[in-house]
PDB file of C-alpha atoms and ligand atoms in Angstrom:
ATOM      1  CA  UNK A   1     -90.566  45.742  35.118  1.00 87.00           C
ATOM      2  CA  UNK A   2     -89.444  48.515  32.796  1.00 90.00           C
ATOM      3  CA  UNK A   3     -89.179  51.332  35.294  1.00 95.00           C
ATOM      4  CA  UNK A   4     -87.772  49.307  38.193  1.00 98.00           C
ATOM      5  CA  UNK A   5     -84.266  50.388  39.186  1.00 98.00           C
ATOM      6  CA  UNK A   6     -83.278  46.907  40.385  1.00 98.00           C
ATOM      7  CA  UNK A   7     -84.572  45.271  37.181  1.00 98.00           C
ATOM      8  CA  UNK A   8     -82.368  47.774  35.320  1.00 98.00           C
ATOM      9  CA  UNK A   9     -79.354  46.602  37.361  1.00 98.00           C
ATOM     10  CA  UNK A  10     -80.199  42.968  36.510  1.00 98.00           C
ATOM     11  CA  UNK A  11     -80.384  43.848  32.797  1.00 97.00           C
ATOM     12  CA  UNK A  12     -77.081  45.724  33.038  1.00 97.00           C
ATOM     13  CA  UNK A  13     -78.734  48.997  32.028  1.00 97.00           C
ATOM     14  CA  UNK A  14     -77.416  50.793  35.092  1.00 97.00           C
ATOM     15  CA  UNK A  15     -74.157  49.989  36.870  1.00 98.00           C
ATOM     16  CA  UNK A  16     -73.824  48.290  40.239  1.00 98.00           C
ATOM     17  CA  UNK A  17     -71.011  46.734  42.249  1.00 98.00           C
ATOM     18  CA  UNK A  18     -72.165  43.146  41.806  1.00 98.00           C
ATOM     19  CA  UNK A  19     -70.562  40.727  44.277  1.00 98.00           C
ATOM     20  CA  UNK A  20     -72.516  37.554  43.467  1.00 98.00           C
ATOM     21  CA  UNK A  21     -74.819  36.181  40.799  1.00 97.00           C
ATOM     22  CA  UNK A  22     -76.570  32.863  40.231  1.00 96.00           C
ATOM     23  CA  UNK A  23     -79.541  31.719  38.133  1.00 95.00           C
ATOM     24  CA  UNK A  24     -82.037  33.077  40.616  1.00 97.00           C
ATOM     25  CA  UNK A  25     -80.461  36.025  42.395  1.00 98.00           C
ATOM     26  CA  UNK A  26     -77.842  38.735  42.294  1.00 98.00           C
ATOM     27  CA  UNK A  27     -76.163  40.677  45.107  1.00 98.00           C
ATOM     28  CA  UNK A  28     -74.571  44.117  44.944  1.00 99.00           C
ATOM     29  CA  UNK A  29     -73.263  46.810  47.244  1.00 98.00           C
ATOM     30  CA  UNK A  30     -75.870  49.250  48.529  1.00 98.00           C
ATOM     31  CA  UNK A  31     -75.296  52.694  46.997  1.00 98.00           C
ATOM     32  CA  UNK A  32     -76.064  54.390  50.317  1.00 98.00           C
ATOM     33  CA  UNK A  33     -74.544  51.984  52.841  1.00 98.00           C
ATOM     34  CA  UNK A  34     -75.568  51.932  56.518  1.00 98.00           C
ATOM     35  CA  UNK A  35     -72.151  50.440  57.297  1.00 98.00           C
ATOM     36  CA  UNK A  36     -69.174  49.509  55.154  1.00 98.00           C
ATOM     37  CA  UNK A  37     -69.990  46.492  53.006  1.00 98.00           C
ATOM     38  CA  UNK A  38     -73.791  46.878  53.173  1.00 98.00           C
ATOM     39  CA  UNK A  39     -75.019  44.500  50.481  1.00 99.00           C
ATOM     40  CA  UNK A  40     -78.434  43.735  49.028  1.00 99.00           C
ATOM     41  CA  UNK A  41     -79.534  40.419  47.557  1.00 99.00           C
ATOM     42  CA  UNK A  42     -82.408  40.424  45.066  1.00 98.00           C
ATOM     43  CA  UNK A  43     -84.292  37.849  43.003  1.00 98.00           C
ATOM     44  CA  UNK A  44     -83.780  38.260  39.256  1.00 98.00           C
ATOM     45  CA  UNK A  45     -87.514  38.006  38.762  1.00 98.00           C
ATOM     46  CA  UNK A  46     -89.459  41.128  39.698  1.00 98.00           C
ATOM     47  CA  UNK A  47     -91.555  40.671  42.827  1.00 98.00           C
ATOM     48  CA  UNK A  48     -92.638  43.767  44.705  1.00 98.00           C
ATOM     49  CA  UNK A  49     -92.911  42.295  48.179  1.00 98.00           C
ATOM     50  CA  UNK A  50     -91.343  39.260  49.842  1.00 98.00           C
ATOM     51  CA  UNK A  51     -94.864  38.089  50.629  1.00 98.00           C
ATOM     52  CA  UNK A  52     -95.657  38.087  46.894  1.00 98.00           C
ATOM     53  CA  UNK A  53     -93.145  35.247  46.464  1.00 98.00           C
ATOM     54  CA  UNK A  54     -94.038  31.592  46.866  1.00 98.00           C
ATOM     55  CA  UNK A  55     -92.210  29.401  49.370  1.00 97.00           C
ATOM     56  CA  UNK A  56     -89.950  27.809  46.782  1.00 98.00           C
ATOM     57  CA  UNK A  57     -88.728  31.142  45.397  1.00 98.00           C
ATOM     58  CA  UNK A  58     -88.361  32.609  48.888  1.00 98.00           C
ATOM     59  CA  UNK A  59     -86.251  29.582  49.819  1.00 98.00           C
ATOM     60  CA  UNK A  60     -84.001  30.075  46.803  1.00 98.00           C
ATOM     61  CA  UNK A  61     -83.564  33.746  47.645  1.00 98.00           C
ATOM     62  CA  UNK A  62     -82.544  32.954  51.197  1.00 98.00           C
ATOM     63  CA  UNK A  63     -80.112  30.266  50.050  1.00 98.00           C
ATOM     64  CA  UNK A  64     -78.320  33.026  48.127  1.00 98.00           C
ATOM     65  CA  UNK A  65     -78.578  35.392  51.098  1.00 98.00           C
ATOM     66  CA  UNK A  66     -76.921  32.774  53.287  1.00 98.00           C
ATOM     67  CA  UNK A  67     -74.063  32.356  50.829  1.00 98.00           C
ATOM     68  CA  UNK A  68     -73.501  36.091  50.389  1.00 98.00           C
ATOM     69  CA  UNK A  69     -73.775  36.887  54.118  1.00 98.00           C
ATOM     70  CA  UNK A  70     -71.046  34.339  54.873  1.00 98.00           C
ATOM     71  CA  UNK A  71     -68.870  35.875  52.161  1.00 98.00           C
ATOM     72  CA  UNK A  72     -69.406  39.447  53.407  1.00 98.00           C
ATOM     73  CA  UNK A  73     -68.632  38.476  57.005  1.00 98.00           C
ATOM     74  CA  UNK A  74     -65.496  36.600  55.945  1.00 98.00           C
ATOM     75  CA  UNK A  75     -64.210  39.212  53.493  1.00 98.00           C
ATOM     76  CA  UNK A  76     -64.655  42.096  55.915  1.00 98.00           C
ATOM     77  CA  UNK A  77     -63.688  40.188  59.043  1.00 97.00           C
ATOM     78  CA  UNK A  78     -66.989  41.056  60.704  1.00 96.00           C
ATOM     79  CA  UNK A  79     -68.259  40.262  64.150  1.00 90.00           C
ATOM     80  CA  UNK A  80     -71.860  40.041  62.934  1.00 97.00           C
ATOM     81  CA  UNK A  81     -74.495  41.391  60.600  1.00 98.00           C
ATOM     82  CA  UNK A  82     -78.145  42.325  60.512  1.00 98.00           C
ATOM     83  CA  UNK A  83     -79.973  40.466  57.772  1.00 98.00           C
ATOM     84  CA  UNK A  84     -83.511  41.405  56.852  1.00 98.00           C
ATOM     85  CA  UNK A  85     -85.890  43.130  54.548  1.00 98.00           C
ATOM     86  CA  UNK A  86     -88.381  45.940  54.553  1.00 98.00           C
ATOM     87  CA  UNK A  87     -91.573  44.286  53.357  1.00 98.00           C
ATOM     88  CA  UNK A  88     -93.892  46.975  51.990  1.00 98.00           C
ATOM     89  CA  UNK A  89     -94.022  50.757  52.182  1.00 98.00           C
ATOM     90  CA  UNK A  90     -95.331  50.763  55.748  1.00 98.00           C
ATOM     91  CA  UNK A  91     -92.210  48.861  56.773  1.00 98.00           C
ATOM     92  CA  UNK A  92     -89.855  51.320  55.045  1.00 98.00           C
ATOM     93  CA  UNK A  93     -89.525  49.646  51.640  1.00 98.00           C
ATOM     94  CA  UNK A  94     -88.610  52.292  49.087  1.00 98.00           C
ATOM     95  CA  UNK A  95     -87.504  50.195  46.109  1.00 98.00           C
ATOM     96  CA  UNK A  96     -90.478  48.062  45.058  1.00 98.00           C
ATOM     97  CA  UNK A  97     -88.405  45.002  44.092  1.00 98.00           C
ATOM     98  CA  UNK A  98     -87.715  42.460  46.854  1.00 98.00           C
ATOM     99  CA  UNK A  99     -84.259  42.901  48.365  1.00 98.00           C
ATOM    100  CA  UNK A 100     -82.639  41.473  51.470  1.00 99.00           C
ATOM    101  CA  UNK A 101     -80.252  43.779  53.285  1.00 98.00           C
ATOM    102  CA  UNK A 102     -77.011  42.392  54.721  1.00 98.00           C
ATOM    103  CA  UNK A 103     -75.721  45.088  57.059  1.00 98.00           C
ATOM    104  CA  UNK A 104     -72.242  44.476  58.496  1.00 98.00           C
ATOM    105  CA  UNK A 105     -71.925  45.025  62.242  1.00 97.00           C
ATOM    106  CA  UNK A 106     -69.054  45.459  64.655  1.00 95.00           C
ATOM    107  CA  UNK A 107     -68.991  45.660  68.443  1.00 95.00           C
ATOM    108  CA  UNK A 108     -69.313  49.294  69.529  1.00 95.00           C
ATOM    109  CA  UNK A 109     -70.695  50.595  66.227  1.00 96.00           C
ATOM    110  CA  UNK A 110     -73.602  52.192  68.127  1.00 95.00           C
ATOM    111  CA  UNK A 111     -76.189  50.361  66.050  1.00 97.00           C
ATOM    112  CA  UNK A 112     -79.241  48.652  67.479  1.00 97.00           C
ATOM    113  CA  UNK A 113     -80.862  45.273  67.094  1.00 97.00           C
ATOM    114  CA  UNK A 114     -83.521  44.602  64.496  1.00 97.00           C
ATOM    115  CA  UNK A 115     -86.168  44.927  67.232  1.00 96.00           C
ATOM    116  CA  UNK A 116     -85.254  48.591  67.639  1.00 96.00           C
ATOM    117  CA  UNK A 117     -86.799  49.471  64.245  1.00 96.00           C
ATOM    118  CA  UNK A 118     -90.216  49.984  65.839  1.00 97.00           C
ATOM    119  CA  UNK A 119     -91.727  49.700  69.297  1.00 96.00           C
ATOM    120  CA  UNK A 120     -95.478  50.294  69.779  1.00 97.00           C
ATOM    121  CA  UNK A 121     -95.643  48.631  73.193  1.00 97.00           C
ATOM    122  CA  UNK A 122     -98.658  46.447  72.328  1.00 97.00           C
ATOM    123  CA  UNK A 123    -100.555  44.668  75.076  1.00 97.00           C
ATOM    124  CA  UNK A 124     -99.447  41.118  75.772  1.00 97.00           C
ATOM    125  CA  UNK A 125    -102.540  39.713  77.474  1.00 98.00           C
ATOM    126  CA  UNK A 126    -103.924  38.537  74.107  1.00 98.00           C
ATOM    127  CA  UNK A 127    -101.022  36.360  72.940  1.00 98.00           C
ATOM    128  CA  UNK A 128    -103.178  33.211  72.980  1.00 98.00           C
ATOM    129  CA  UNK A 129    -105.783  34.900  70.759  1.00 98.00           C
ATOM    130  CA  UNK A 130    -103.090  36.210  68.394  1.00 98.00           C
ATOM    131  CA  UNK A 131    -101.461  32.803  68.235  1.00 98.00           C
ATOM    132  CA  UNK A 132    -104.779  31.231  67.183  1.00 97.00           C
ATOM    133  CA  UNK A 133    -105.470  33.912  64.555  1.00 97.00           C
ATOM    134  CA  UNK A 134    -102.082  33.521  62.894  1.00 98.00           C
ATOM    135  CA  UNK A 135    -102.103  29.739  63.194  1.00 97.00           C
ATOM    136  CA  UNK A 136    -105.462  29.581  61.421  1.00 97.00           C
ATOM    137  CA  UNK A 137    -104.169  31.892  58.713  1.00 97.00           C
ATOM    138  CA  UNK A 138    -101.115  29.713  57.875  1.00 96.00           C
ATOM    139  CA  UNK A 139    -101.813  27.821  54.674  1.00 78.00           C
TER     140      UNK A 139
HETATM  141  P1  AMP B   1     -85.470  49.816  51.059  1.00 84.66           P
HETATM  142  O1  AMP B   1     -85.806  50.941  51.983  1.00 84.66           O
HETATM  143  O2  AMP B   1     -85.451  48.500  51.780  1.00 84.66           O
HETATM  144  O3  AMP B   1     -86.361  49.806  49.843  1.00 84.66           O
HETATM  145  O4  AMP B   1     -83.985  50.056  50.613  1.00 84.66           O
HETATM  146  C1  AMP B   1     -83.578  50.274  49.290  1.00 84.66           C
HETATM  147  C2  AMP B   1     -82.081  50.258  49.299  1.00 84.66           C
HETATM  148  O5  AMP B   1     -81.617  50.235  47.975  1.00 84.66           O
HETATM  149  C3  AMP B   1     -81.465  51.475  49.990  1.00 84.66           C
HETATM  150  O6  AMP B   1     -80.582  51.022  51.016  1.00 84.66           O
HETATM  151  C4  AMP B   1     -80.744  52.187  48.850  1.00 84.66           C
HETATM  152  O7  AMP B   1     -79.561  52.811  49.264  1.00 84.66           O
HETATM  153  C5  AMP B   1     -80.479  51.052  47.887  1.00 84.66           C
HETATM  154  N1  AMP B   1     -80.361  51.482  46.485  1.00 84.66           N
HETATM  155  C6  AMP B   1     -81.205  52.278  45.803  1.00 84.66           C
HETATM  156  N2  AMP B   1     -80.773  52.440  44.538  1.00 84.66           N
HETATM  157  C7  AMP B   1     -79.630  51.725  44.421  1.00 84.66           C
HETATM  158  C8  AMP B   1     -78.693  51.493  43.357  1.00 84.66           C
HETATM  159  N3  AMP B   1     -78.856  52.026  42.147  1.00 84.66           N
HETATM  160  N4  AMP B   1     -77.634  50.700  43.614  1.00 84.66           N
HETATM  161  C9  AMP B   1     -77.445  50.147  44.831  1.00 84.66           C
HETATM  162  N5  AMP B   1     -78.294  50.320  45.863  1.00 84.66           N
HETATM  163  C10 AMP B   1     -79.364  51.108  45.664  1.00 84.66           C
HETATM  164 ZN1   ZN B   2     -87.780  44.993  39.488  1.00 84.66          ZN
END
C-alpha cells in the first residue's frame, strides 16, 4: 500500500530500528514506546486487520512474534511482557497495517494486565448462549 507507513518501513523508504527480519515478517522498535524495548512485529504483506489474514499467515506472523519476544525478554533481562494487537479502529488500532506489540514489563512498573484495556461489566448469565453463537460461527 503506497501510503502505508509500515509498508514504507518494509520498503526502506523511511527509517526504523529493525531488530529482526525473515521472509514473512519484520520487527522494529516502536517510535513511541510504552516501556523501554517496546517492539512491533508486522507481516511484510499489507493486511489492515489481523482478522483479514488467513490462518496460515497468522500462524507465520505469530511464529516470528514468538522468536522476537524471546529475544526482547533475553536482551533486556525482562520479567515479562504484554504481547497483543489492536485489531481495528474500535480497539485502538491507529496504523492500518497489522502489527503485534511486544511491551516489556517489570515488577512494580505500575502497568496493568491486558484485561485492564476495557471493562464494560457485561452480564454473565448468557455465557451458554454466547458460547453457542461463537461456536457456530467458527469455520
Ligand atoms: P496501534 O495503536 O496499535 O495502531 O499502534 C501503532 C504503533 O505504531 C504505535 O505504538 C506507534 O508509536 C507506532 N509507530 C507509528 N509510526 C511508527 C514508526 N514510523 N516507527 C515505529 N513505530 C511507529
Ligand atoms: Zn502496509
